[in-house]
XYZ file of N, CA and C in Angstrom:
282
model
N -10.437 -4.090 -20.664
C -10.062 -3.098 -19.681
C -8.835 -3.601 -18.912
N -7.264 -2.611 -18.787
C -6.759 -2.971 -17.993
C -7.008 -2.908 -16.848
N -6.237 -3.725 -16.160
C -6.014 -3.670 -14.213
C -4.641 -3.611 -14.086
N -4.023 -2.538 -13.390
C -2.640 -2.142 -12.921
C -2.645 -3.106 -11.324
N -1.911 -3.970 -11.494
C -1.055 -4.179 -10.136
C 0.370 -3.753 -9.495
N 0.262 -3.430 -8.474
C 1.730 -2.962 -8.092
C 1.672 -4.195 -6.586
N 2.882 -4.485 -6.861
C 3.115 -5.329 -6.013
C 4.828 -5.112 -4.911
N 4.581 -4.991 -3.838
C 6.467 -4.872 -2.930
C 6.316 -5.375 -1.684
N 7.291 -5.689 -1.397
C 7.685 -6.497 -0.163
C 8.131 -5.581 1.188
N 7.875 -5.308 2.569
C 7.780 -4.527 3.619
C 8.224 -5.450 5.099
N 8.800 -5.046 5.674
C 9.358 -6.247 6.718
C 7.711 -5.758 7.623
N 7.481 -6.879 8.185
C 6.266 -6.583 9.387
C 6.390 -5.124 10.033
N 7.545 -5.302 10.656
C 7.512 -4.437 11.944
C 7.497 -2.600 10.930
N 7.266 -2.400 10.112
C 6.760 -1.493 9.529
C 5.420 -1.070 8.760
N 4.427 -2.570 9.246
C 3.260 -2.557 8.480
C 2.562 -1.033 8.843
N 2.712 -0.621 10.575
C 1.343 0.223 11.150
C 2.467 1.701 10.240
N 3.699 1.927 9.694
C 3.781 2.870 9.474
C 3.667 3.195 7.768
N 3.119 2.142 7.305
C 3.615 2.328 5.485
C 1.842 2.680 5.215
N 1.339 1.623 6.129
C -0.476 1.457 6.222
C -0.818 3.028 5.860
N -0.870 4.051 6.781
C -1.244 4.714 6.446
C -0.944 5.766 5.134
N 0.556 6.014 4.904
C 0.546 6.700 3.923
C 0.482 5.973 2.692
N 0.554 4.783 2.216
C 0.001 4.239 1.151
C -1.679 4.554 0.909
N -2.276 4.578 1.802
C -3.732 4.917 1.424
C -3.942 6.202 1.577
N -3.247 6.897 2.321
C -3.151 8.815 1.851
C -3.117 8.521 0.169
N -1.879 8.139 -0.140
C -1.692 8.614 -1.627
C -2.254 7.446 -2.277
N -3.005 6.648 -2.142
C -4.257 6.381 -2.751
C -5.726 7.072 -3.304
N -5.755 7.304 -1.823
C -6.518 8.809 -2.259
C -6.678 10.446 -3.095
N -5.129 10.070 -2.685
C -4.468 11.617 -3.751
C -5.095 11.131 -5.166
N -4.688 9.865 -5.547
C -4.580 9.048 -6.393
C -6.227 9.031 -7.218
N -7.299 8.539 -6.418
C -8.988 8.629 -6.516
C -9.265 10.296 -7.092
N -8.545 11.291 -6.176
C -9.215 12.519 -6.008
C -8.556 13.751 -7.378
N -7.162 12.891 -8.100
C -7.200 13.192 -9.314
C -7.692 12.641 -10.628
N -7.564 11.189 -10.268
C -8.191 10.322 -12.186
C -9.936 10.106 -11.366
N -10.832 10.923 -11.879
C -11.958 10.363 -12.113
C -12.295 9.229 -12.260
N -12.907 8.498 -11.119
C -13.287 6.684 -12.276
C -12.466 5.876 -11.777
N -11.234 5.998 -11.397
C -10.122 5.353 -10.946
C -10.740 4.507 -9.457
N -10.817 3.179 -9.497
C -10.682 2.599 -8.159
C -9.640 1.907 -7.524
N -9.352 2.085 -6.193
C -8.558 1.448 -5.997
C -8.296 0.570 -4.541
N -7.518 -0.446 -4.344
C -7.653 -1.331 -3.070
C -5.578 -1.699 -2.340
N -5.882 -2.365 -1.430
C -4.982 -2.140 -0.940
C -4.899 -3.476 -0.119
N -4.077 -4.574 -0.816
C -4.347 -6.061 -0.265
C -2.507 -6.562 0.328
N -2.790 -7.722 1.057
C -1.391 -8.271 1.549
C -1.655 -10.126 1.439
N -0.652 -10.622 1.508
C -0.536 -12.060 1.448
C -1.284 -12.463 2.482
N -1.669 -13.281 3.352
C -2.148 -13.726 4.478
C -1.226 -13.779 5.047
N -0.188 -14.059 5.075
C 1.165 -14.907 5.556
C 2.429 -14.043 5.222
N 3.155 -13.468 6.622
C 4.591 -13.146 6.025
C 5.389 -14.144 6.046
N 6.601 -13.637 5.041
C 8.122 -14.582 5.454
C 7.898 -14.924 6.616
N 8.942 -16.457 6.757
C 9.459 -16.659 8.583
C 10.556 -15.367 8.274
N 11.293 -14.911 7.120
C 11.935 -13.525 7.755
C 11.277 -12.634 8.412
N 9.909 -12.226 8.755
C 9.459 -10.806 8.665
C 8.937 -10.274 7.546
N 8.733 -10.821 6.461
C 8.258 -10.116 5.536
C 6.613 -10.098 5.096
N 6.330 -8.649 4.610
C 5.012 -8.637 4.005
C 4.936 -8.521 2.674
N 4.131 -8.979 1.479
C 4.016 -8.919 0.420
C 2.647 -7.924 0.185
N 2.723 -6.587 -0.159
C 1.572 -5.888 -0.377
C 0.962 -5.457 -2.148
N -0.150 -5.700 -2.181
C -0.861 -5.698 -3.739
C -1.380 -4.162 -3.398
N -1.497 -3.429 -4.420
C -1.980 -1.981 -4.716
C -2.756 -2.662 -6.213
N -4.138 -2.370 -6.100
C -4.813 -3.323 -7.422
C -5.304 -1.606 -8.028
N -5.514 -1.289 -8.871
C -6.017 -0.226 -10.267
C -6.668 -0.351 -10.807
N -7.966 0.112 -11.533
C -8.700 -0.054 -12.081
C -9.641 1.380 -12.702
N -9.744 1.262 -13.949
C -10.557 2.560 -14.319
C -12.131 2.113 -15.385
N -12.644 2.632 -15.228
C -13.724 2.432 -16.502
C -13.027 2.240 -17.554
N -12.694 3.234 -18.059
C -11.750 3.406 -19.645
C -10.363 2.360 -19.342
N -9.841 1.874 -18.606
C -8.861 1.035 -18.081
C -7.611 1.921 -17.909
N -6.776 1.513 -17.494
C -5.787 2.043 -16.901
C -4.463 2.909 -18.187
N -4.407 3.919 -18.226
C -4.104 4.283 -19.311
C -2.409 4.262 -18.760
N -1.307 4.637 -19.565
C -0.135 4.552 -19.833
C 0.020 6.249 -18.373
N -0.882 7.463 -18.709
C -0.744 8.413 -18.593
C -1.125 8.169 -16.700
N -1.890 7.229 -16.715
C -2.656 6.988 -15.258
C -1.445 6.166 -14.642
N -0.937 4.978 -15.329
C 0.719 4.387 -14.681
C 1.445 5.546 -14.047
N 1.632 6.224 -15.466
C 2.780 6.989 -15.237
C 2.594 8.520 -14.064
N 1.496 8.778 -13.771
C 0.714 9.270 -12.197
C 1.160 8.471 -10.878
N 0.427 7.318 -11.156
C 0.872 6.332 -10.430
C 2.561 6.269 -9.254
N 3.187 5.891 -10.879
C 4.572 5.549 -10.058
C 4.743 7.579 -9.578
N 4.542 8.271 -10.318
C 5.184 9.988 -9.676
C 4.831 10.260 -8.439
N 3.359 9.582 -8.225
C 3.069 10.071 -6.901
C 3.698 9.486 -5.542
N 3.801 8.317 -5.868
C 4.778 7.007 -5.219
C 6.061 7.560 -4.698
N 6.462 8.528 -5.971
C 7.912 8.671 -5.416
C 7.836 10.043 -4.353
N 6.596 11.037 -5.119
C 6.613 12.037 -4.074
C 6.295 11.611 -2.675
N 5.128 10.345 -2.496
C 4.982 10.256 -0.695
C 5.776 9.357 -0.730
N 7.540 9.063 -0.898
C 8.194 7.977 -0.394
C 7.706 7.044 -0.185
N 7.277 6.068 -1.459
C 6.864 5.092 -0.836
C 8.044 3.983 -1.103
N 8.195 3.077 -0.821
C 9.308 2.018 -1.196
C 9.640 2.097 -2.783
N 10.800 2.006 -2.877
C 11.317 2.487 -4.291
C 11.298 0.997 -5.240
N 11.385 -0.593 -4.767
C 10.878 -1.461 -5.566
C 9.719 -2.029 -5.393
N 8.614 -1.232 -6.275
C 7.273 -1.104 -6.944
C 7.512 -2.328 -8.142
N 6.674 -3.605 -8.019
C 6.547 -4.400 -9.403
C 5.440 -3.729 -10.246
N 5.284 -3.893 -11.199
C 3.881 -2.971 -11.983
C 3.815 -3.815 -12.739
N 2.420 -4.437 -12.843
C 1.916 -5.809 -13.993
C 0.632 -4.922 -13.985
N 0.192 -5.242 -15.503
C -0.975 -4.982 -16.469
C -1.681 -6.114 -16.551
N -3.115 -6.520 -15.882
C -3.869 -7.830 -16.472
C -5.344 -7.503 -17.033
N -5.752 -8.481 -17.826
C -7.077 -7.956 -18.714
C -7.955 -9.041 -18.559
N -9.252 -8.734 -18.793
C -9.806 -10.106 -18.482
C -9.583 -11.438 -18.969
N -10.009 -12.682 -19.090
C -9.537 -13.710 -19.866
C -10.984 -13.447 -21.013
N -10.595 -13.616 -22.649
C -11.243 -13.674 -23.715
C -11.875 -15.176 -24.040
């Protein structure tokens, strides 16, 4: 089963405004793929610049399909979310 990570970087002083609409369209996100779970993690620690490092983790029963990515990044762009999104695929270890 895949796991979709999306991973981007956010200066602090914008955490209380990204917070919420990232988990709006998380939800958008739940309330179209059936099965789909999803979480919403950060580093412990920003840059001494100001910076935050935020994880968006994915996960489906059937695993994360190409068609569920590609949802993913569309919806991203409709609620503006930061335009450099990393996207890594991991599977369990065999």
């Amino acid at each position: 089963m895949q796991t979709l990570f999306v991973y981007y970087k956010l200066p602090v002083t914008e955490h209380d405004k990204w917070r919420p609409q990232v988990e709006a369209f998380q939800n958008e996100l739940r309330q179209k793929w059936s099965g789909l779970s999803t979480s919403l993690m950060q580093r412990p620690e920003a840059t001494p610049e100001g910076i935050e490092t935020w994880m968006e983790i994915y996960s489906h029963d059937e695993g994360v399909t190409q068609e569920i990515m590609d949802s993913i990044a569309a919806t991203a762009i409709a609620h503006g979310l930061p335009p450099k999104r990393m996207a890594e695929f991991f599977i369990p270890l065999r």
